[in-house]
CSV table of C-alpha atoms in Angstrom, one decimal:
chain,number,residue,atom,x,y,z
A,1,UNK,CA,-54.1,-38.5,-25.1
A,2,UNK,CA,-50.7,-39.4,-23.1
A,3,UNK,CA,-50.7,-41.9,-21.1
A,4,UNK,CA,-49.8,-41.5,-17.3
A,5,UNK,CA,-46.0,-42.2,-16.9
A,6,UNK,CA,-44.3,-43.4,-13.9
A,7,UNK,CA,-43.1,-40.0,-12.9
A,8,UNK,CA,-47.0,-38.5,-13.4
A,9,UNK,CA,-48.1,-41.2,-10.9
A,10,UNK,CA,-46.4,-40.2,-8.5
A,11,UNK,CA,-46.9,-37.3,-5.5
A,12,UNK,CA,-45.0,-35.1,-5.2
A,13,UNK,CA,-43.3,-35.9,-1.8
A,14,UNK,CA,-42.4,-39.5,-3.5
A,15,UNK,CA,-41.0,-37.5,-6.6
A,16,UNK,CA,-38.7,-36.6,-4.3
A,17,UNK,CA,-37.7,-40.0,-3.4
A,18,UNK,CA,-36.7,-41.1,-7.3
A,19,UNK,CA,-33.0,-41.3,-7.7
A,20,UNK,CA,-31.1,-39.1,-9.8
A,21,UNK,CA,-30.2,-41.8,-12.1
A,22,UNK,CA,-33.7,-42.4,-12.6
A,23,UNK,CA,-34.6,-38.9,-13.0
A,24,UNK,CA,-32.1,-38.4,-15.7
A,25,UNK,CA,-33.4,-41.2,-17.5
A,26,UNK,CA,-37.4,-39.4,-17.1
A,27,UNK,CA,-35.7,-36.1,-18.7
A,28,UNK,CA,-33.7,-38.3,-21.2
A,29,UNK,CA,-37.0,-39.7,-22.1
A,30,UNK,CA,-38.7,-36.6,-23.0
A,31,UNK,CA,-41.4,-37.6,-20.0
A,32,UNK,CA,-40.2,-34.7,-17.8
A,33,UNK,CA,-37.7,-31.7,-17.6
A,34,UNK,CA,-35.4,-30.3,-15.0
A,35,UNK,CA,-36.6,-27.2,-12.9
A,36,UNK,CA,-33.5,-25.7,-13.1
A,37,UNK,CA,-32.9,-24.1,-15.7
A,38,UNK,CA,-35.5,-25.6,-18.1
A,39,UNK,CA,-38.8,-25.1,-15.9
A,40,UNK,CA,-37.9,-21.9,-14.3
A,41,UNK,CA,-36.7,-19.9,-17.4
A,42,UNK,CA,-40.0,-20.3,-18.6
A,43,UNK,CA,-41.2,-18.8,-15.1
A,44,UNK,CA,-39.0,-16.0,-15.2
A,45,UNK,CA,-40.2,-15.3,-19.2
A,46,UNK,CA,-43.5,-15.6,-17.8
A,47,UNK,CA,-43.4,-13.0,-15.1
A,48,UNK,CA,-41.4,-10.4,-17.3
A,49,UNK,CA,-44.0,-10.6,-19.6
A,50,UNK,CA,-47.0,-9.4,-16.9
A,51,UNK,CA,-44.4,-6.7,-15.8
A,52,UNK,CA,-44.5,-5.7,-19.6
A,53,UNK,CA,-48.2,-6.3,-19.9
A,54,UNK,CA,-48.8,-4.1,-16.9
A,55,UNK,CA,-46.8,-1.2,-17.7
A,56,UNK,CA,-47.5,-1.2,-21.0
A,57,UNK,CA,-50.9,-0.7,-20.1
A,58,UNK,CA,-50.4,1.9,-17.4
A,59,UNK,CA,-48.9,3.9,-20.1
A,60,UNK,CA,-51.7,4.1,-22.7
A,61,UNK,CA,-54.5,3.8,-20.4
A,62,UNK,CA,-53.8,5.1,-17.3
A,63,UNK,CA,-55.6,4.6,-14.3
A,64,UNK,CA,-57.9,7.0,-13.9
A,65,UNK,CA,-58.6,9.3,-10.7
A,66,UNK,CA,-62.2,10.4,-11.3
A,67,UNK,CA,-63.9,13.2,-9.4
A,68,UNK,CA,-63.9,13.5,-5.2
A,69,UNK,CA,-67.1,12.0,-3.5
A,70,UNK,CA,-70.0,13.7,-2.7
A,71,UNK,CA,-72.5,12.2,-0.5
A,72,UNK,CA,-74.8,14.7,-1.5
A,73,UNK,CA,-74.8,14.1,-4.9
A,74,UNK,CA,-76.1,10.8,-6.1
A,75,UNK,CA,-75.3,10.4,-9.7
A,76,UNK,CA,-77.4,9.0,-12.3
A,77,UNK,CA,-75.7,5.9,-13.1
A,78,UNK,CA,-73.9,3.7,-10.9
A,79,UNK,CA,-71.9,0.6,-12.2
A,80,UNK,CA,-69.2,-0.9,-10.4
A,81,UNK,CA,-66.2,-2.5,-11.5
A,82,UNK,CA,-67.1,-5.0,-14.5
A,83,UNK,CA,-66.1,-7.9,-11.9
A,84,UNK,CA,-68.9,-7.0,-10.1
A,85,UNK,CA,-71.7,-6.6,-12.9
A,86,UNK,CA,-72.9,-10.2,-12.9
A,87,UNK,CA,-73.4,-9.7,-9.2
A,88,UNK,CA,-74.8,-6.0,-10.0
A,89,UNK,CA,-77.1,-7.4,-12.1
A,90,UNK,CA,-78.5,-10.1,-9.8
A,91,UNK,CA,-79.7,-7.7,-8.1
A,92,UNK,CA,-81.3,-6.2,-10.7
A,93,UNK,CA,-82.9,-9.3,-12.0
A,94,UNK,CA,-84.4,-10.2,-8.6
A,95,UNK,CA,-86.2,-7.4,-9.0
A,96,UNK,CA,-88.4,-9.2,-11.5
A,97,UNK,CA,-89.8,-11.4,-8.5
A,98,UNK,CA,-91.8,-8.1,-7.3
A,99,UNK,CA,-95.3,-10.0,-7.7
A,100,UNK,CA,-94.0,-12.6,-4.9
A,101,UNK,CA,-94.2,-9.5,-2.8
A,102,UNK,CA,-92.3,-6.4,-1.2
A,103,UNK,CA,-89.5,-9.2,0.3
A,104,UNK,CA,-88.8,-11.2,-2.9
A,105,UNK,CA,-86.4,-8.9,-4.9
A,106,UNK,CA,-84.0,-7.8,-1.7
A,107,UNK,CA,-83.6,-11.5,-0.3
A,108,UNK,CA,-83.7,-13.4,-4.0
A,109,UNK,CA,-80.6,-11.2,-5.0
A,110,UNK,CA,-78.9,-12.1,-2.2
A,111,UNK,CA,-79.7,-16.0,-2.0
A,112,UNK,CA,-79.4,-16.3,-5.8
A,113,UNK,CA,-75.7,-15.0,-5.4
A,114,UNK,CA,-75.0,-17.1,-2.2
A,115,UNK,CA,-76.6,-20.2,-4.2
A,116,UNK,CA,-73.9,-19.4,-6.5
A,117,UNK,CA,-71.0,-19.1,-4.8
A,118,UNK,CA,-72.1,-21.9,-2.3
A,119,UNK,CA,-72.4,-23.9,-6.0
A,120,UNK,CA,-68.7,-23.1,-7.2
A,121,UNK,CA,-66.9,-23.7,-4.3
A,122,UNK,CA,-68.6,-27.5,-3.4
A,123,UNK,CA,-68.3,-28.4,-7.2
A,124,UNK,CA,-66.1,-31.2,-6.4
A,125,UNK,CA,-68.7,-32.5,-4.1
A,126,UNK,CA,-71.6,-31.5,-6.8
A,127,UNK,CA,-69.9,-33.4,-9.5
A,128,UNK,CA,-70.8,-36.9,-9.2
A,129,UNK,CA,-69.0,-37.9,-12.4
A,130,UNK,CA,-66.4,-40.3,-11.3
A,131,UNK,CA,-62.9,-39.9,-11.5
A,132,UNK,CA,-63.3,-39.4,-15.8
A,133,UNK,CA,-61.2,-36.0,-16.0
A,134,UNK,CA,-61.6,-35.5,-20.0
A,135,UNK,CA,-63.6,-33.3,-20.4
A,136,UNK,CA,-65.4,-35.4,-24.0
A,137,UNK,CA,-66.5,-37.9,-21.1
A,138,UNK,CA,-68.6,-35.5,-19.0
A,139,UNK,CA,-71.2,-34.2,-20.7
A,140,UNK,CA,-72.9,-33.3,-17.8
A,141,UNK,CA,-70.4,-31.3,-15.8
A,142,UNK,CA,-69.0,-29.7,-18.9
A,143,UNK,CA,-73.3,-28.4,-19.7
A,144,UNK,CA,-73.6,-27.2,-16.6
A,145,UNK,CA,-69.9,-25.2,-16.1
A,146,UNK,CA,-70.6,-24.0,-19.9
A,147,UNK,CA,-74.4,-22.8,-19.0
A,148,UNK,CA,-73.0,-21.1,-15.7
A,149,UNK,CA,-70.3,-19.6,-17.3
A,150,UNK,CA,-72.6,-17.9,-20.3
A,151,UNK,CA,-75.5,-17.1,-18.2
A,152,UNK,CA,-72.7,-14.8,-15.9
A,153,UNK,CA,-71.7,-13.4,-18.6
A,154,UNK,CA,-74.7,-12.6,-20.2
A,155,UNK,CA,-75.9,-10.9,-16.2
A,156,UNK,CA,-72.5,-9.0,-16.2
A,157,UNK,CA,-73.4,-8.0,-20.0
A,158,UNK,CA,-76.9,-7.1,-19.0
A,159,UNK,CA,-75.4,-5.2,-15.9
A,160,UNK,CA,-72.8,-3.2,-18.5
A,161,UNK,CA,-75.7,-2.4,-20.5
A,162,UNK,CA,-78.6,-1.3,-18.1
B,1,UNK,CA,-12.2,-31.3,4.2
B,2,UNK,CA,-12.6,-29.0,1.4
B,3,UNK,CA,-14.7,-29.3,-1.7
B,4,UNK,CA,-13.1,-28.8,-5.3
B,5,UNK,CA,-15.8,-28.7,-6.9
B,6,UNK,CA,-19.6,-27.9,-5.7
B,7,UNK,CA,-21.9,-29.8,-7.9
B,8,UNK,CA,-25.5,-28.6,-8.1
B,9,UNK,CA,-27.4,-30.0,-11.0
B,10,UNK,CA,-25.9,-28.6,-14.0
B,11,UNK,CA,-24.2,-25.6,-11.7
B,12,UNK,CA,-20.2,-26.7,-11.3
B,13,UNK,CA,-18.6,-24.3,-9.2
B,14,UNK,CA,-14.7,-24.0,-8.3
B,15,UNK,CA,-14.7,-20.6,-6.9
B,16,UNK,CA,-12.9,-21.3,-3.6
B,17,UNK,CA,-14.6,-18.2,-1.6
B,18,UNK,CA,-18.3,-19.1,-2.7
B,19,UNK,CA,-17.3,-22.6,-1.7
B,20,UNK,CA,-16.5,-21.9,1.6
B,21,UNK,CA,-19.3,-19.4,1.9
B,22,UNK,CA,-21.3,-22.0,0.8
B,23,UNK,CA,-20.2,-24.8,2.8
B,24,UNK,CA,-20.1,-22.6,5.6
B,25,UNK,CA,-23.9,-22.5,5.7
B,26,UNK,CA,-24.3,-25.4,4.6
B,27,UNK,CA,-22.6,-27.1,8.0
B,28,UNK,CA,-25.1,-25.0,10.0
B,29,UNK,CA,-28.6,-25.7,7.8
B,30,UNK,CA,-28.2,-28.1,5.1
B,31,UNK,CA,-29.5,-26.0,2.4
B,32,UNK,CA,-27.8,-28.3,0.3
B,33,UNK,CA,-30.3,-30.8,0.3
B,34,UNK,CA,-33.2,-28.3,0.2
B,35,UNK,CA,-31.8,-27.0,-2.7
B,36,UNK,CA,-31.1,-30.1,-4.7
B,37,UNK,CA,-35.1,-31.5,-3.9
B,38,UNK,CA,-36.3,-28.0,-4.2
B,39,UNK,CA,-34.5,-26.4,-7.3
B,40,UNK,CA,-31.1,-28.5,-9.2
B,41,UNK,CA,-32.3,-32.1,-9.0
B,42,UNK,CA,-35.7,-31.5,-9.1
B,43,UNK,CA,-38.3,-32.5,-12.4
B,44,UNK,CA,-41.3,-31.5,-13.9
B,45,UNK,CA,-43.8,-33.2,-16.0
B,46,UNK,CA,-43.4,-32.8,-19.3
B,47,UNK,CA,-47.1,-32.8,-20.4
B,48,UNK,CA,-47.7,-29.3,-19.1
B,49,UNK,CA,-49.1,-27.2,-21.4
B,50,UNK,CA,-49.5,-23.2,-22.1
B,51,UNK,CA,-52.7,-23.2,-20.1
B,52,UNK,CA,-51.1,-24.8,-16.9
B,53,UNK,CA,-49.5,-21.0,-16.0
B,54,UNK,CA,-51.8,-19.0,-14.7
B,55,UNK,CA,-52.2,-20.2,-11.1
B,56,UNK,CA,-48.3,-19.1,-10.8
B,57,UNK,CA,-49.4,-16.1,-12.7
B,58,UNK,CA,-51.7,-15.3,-10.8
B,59,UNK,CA,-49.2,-15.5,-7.6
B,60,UNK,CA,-46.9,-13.7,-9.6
B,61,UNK,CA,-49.9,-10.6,-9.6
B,62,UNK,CA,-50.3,-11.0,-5.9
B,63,UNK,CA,-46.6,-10.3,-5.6
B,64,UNK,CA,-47.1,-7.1,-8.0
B,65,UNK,CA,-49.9,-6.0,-6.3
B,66,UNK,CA,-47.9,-6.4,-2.3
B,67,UNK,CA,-45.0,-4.2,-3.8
B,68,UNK,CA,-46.8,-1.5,-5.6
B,69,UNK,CA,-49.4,-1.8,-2.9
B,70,UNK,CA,-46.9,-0.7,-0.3
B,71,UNK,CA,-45.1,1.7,-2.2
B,72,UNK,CA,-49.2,3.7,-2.4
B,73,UNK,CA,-49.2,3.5,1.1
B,74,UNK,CA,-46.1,5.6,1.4
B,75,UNK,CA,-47.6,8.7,-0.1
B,76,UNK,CA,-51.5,7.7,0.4
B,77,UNK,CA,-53.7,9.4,3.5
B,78,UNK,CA,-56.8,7.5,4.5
B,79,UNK,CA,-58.5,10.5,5.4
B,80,UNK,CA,-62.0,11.6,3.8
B,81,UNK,CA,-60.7,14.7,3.5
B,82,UNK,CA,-57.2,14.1,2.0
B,83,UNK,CA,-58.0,10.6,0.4
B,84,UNK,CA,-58.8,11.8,-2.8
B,85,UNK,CA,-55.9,14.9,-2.7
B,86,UNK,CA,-53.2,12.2,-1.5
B,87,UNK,CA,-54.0,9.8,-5.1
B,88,UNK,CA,-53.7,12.7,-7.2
B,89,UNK,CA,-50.5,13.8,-5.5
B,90,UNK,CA,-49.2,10.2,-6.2
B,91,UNK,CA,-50.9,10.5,-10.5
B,92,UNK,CA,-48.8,14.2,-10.7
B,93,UNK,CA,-46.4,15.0,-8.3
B,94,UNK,CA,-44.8,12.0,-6.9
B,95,UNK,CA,-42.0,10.6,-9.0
B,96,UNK,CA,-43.3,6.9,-11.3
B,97,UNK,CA,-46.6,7.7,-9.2
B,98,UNK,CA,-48.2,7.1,-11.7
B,99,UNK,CA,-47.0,4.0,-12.8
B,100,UNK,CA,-47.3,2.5,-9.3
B,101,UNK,CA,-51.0,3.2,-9.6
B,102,UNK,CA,-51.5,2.4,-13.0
B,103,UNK,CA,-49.4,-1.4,-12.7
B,104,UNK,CA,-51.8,-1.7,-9.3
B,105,UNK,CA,-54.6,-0.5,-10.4
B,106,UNK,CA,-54.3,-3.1,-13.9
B,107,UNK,CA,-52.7,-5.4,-11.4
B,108,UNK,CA,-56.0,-6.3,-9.8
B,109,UNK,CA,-57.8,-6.4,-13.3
B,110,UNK,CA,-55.7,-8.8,-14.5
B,111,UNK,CA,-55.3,-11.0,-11.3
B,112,UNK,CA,-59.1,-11.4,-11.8
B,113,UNK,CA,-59.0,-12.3,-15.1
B,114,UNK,CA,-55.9,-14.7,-14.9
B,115,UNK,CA,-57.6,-16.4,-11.6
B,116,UNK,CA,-60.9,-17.0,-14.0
B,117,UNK,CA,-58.4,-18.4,-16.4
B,118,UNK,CA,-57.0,-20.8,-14.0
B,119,UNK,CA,-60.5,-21.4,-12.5
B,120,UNK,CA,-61.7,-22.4,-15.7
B,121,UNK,CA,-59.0,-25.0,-16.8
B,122,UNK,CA,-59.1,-26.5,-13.2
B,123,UNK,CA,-62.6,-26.8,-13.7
B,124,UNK,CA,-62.7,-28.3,-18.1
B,125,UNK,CA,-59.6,-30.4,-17.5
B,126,UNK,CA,-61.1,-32.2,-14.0
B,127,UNK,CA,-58.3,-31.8,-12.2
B,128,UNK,CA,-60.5,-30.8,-9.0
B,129,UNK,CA,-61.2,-34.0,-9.0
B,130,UNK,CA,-60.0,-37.2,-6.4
B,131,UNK,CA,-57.5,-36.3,-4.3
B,132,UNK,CA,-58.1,-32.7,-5.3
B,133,UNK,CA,-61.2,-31.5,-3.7
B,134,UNK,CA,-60.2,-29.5,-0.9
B,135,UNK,CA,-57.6,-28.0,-2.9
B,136,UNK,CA,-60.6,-26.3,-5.4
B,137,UNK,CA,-62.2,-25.1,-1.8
B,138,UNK,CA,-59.0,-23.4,-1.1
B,139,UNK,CA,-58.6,-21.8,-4.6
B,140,UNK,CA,-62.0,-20.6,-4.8
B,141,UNK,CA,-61.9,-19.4,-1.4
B,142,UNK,CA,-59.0,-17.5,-2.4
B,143,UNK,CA,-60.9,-16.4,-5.1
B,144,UNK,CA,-63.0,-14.4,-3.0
B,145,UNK,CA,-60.5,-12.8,-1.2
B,146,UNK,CA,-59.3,-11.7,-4.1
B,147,UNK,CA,-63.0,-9.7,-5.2
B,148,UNK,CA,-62.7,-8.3,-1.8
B,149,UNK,CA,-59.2,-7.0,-2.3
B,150,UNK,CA,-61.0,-5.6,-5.2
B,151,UNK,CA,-63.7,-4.0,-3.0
B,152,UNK,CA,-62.2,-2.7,-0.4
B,153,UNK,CA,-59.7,-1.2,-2.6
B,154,UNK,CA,-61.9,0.7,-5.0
B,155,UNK,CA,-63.1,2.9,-1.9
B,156,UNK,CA,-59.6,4.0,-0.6
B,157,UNK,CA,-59.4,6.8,-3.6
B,158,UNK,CA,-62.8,8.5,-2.3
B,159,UNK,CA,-64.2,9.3,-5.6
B,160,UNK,CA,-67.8,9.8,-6.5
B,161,UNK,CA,-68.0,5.9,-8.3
B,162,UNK,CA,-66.0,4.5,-5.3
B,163,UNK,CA,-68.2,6.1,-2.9
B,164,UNK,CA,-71.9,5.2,-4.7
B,165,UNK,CA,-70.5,1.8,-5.9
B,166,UNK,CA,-69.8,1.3,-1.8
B,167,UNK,CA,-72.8,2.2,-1.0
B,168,UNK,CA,-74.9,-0.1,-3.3
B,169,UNK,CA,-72.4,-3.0,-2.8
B,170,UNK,CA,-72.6,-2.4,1.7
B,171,UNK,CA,-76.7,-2.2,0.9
B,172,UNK,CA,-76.4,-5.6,-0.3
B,173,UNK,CA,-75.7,-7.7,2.1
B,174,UNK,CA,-78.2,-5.8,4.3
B,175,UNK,CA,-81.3,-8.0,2.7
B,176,UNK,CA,-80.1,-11.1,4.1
B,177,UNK,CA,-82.4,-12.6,7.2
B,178,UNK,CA,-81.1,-11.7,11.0
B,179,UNK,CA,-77.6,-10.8,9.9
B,180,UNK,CA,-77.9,-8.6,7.1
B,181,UNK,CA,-78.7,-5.2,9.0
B,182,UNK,CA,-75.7,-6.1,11.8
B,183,UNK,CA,-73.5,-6.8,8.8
B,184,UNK,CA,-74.3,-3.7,6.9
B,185,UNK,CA,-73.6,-1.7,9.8
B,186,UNK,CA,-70.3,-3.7,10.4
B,187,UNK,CA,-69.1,-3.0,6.6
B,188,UNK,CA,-69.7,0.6,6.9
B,189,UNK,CA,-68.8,1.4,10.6
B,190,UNK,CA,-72.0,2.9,11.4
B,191,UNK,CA,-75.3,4.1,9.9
B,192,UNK,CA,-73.8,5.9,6.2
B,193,UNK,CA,-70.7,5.4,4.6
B,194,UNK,CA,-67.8,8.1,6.0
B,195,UNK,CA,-64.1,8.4,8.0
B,196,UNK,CA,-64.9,5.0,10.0
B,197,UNK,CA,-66.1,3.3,6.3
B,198,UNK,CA,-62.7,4.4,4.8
B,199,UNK,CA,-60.4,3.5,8.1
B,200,UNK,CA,-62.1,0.3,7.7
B,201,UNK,CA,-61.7,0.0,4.5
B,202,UNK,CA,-58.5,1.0,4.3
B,203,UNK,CA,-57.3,-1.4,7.1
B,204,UNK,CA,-59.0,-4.1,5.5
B,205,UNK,CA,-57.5,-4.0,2.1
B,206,UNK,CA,-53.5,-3.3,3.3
B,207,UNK,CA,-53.5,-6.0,6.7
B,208,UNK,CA,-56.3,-8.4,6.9
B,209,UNK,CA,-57.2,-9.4,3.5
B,210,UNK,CA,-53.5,-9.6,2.9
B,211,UNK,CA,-52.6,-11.7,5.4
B,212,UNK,CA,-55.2,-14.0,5.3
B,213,UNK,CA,-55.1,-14.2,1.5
B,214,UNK,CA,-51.3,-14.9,1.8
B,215,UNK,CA,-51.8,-17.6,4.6
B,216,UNK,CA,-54.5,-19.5,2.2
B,217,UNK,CA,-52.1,-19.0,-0.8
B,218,UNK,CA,-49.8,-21.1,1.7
B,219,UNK,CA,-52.2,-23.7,2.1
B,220,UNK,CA,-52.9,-24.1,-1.4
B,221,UNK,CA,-49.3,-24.1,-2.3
B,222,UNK,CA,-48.8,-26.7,0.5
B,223,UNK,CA,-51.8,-29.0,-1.2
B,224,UNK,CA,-49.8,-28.7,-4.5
B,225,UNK,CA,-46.4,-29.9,-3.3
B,226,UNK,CA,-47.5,-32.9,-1.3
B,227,UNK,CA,-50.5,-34.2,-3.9
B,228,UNK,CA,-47.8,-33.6,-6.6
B,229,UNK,CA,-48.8,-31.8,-10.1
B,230,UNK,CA,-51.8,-33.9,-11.9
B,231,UNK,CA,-50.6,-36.6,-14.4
B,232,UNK,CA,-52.2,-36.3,-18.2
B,233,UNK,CA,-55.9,-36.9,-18.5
């Protein structure tokens, strides 16, 4: 593991502040590179490549226009977008709760997914693990982001496959 | 008192007209100094690795999707009965239709996918961590914006999974306590999903989300450049 340099100390705002002397010495260093060109070469690389990615794709699978809607005509299966399936599937799942009564399965989908969402964006909040960031020295955060992440997949593969 | 040279970073220039052009706005904004902070004399850490990308990629998406998204509006009629006609106009007819649609329509696959990406080293390499908190709020905030994008997109070509996927997904919200039956009705415009859904819908997904997804991508932007980028674990 590196150890933080004086430059990674440092905000940004006070990066700012280092004279140019000093930041040629950083870059002579090898303990940080110029934006220009060094930093946003790589940037430009980086976004021609998603323009290639994209088109590339748009030309052997292109999107597809399916039939025009019918509100008369519900069809047999409806999955939505494989973003959604996890959430799909929630719903789904609730359904399970039946024997708690006729109101479980609507409002347990719903606060299931809102526990969820509430979860992911107060993480910072949830984790009490100190300032530790490598991840080898929180066990406990890295469980519980790994369980999370597999149990949503397994809902959105459940929800792909029901 | 003319320059001979203008120096910025490793750019020496001794054209005399782009020096004078230069200078010239210069004098009246001093986007010299902007430009040496923001651009020529700035550094980045050099511990960055492959996986420190995709927020910018991400961005970079968002960009994609604002461009081709405007192009589709040119040619694209949010009308029930002309929804559906107007897309596959834009698929045969209209000239690189076809890829405008395809590059948005992968566009917001892959924005998903590269925000998860993002999400998910933020998340194994702590960096949401102290003084980072509200910055994750913002992100995951945006997040969310970015699945209703997603949503309120997937209606505007009025096909049969659009319309049935809207459905189940405006029934949702419907089982929550009090507000659920107001909101339902709010999402849809009325009692069943029709013209007022896809107006909605439609202004929904090209002015408000957009706008508030671009003012949060400010804020989180804003977070970045004054908490600096995070040192090495």
């Amino acid at each position: 593991m590196a150890h933080p340099t004086e430059y990674t100390k440092k905000k940004e705002c006070e990066v700012k502040a280092i004279p140019l002397e000093e930041k040629k010495r950083l870059v002579k260093e090898g303990k940080a590179h110029w934006f220009f060109p060094h930093h946003m070469i790589e940037q430009v690389l980086q976004c021609l490549a998603i323009i290639m990615i994209l088109v590339t794709f748009s030309i052997i699978f292109p999107a597809h226009l399916g039939v025009k809607a019918d509100p008369f005509d519900t069809p047999a299966h409806i999955k939505p977008e494989w973003y959604f399936l996890a959430a799909f599937y929630t719903l789904k799942f609730a359904q399970y709760f039946d024997f708690l009564g006729s109101w479980a399965p609507k409002i347990l989908g719903i606060v299931i997914q809102g526990i969820a969402v509430t979860a992911l964006l107060l993480v910072p909040f949830l984790d009490r693990g100190g300032a530790e960031r490598r991840p080898s020295k929180r066990p406990i955060a890295m469980a519980v982001g790994s369980v999370s992440a597999l149990l949503t997949i397994l809902f959105s593969l459940l929800g792909w496959l029901t | 008192m003319e320059l001979e040279t203008l120096e910025l970073g490793p750019l020496k220039i001794r054209n005399k007209l782009a020096i004078r052009l230069f200078s010239a706005v210069d004098d009246r904004l001093g986007v010299k100094e902007i430009l040496q902070d923001e651009m020529f004399e700035k550094i980045v850490p050099a511990h960055l690795t492959f996986w420190a990308c995709f927020g910018g990629i991400s961005f970079f998406i968002f960009i994609c999707q604002i461009v081709t998204g405007a192009l589709l509006m040119i040619y694209y009629e949010p009308s029930i009965m002309k929804a559906h006609s107007s897309v596959a106009r834009i698929m045969n007819d209209v000239p690189f239709g076809w890829l405008i649609r395809g590059v948005h329509a992968w566009g917001s696959n892959l924005m998903i996918i590269t925000i998860l990406i993002h999400m998910t080293k933020i998340f194994v390499t702590g960096i949401y961590k102290a003084p980072r908190e509200l910055n994750w709020v913002v992100g995951v905030t945006l997040f969310l914006l970015t699945l209703g994008m997603s949503f309120t997109g997937y209606l505007l070509p009025w096909t049969q999974l659009a319309y049935w996927a809207t459905v189940v997904g405006t029934e949702t919200p419907a089982a929550m306590p009090v507000v659920g039956e107001h909101l339902r009705y709010f999402l849809r415009g009325g009692e069943d999903i029709g013209q007022i859904t896809l107006t909605r819908f439609f202004a929904i997904h090209v002015m408000i989300l957009p706008l508030i997804l671009a003012s949060i991508v400010g804020l989180h932007l804003v977070q970045i450049r004054r908490q600096g980028i995070s040192g090495p674990m």
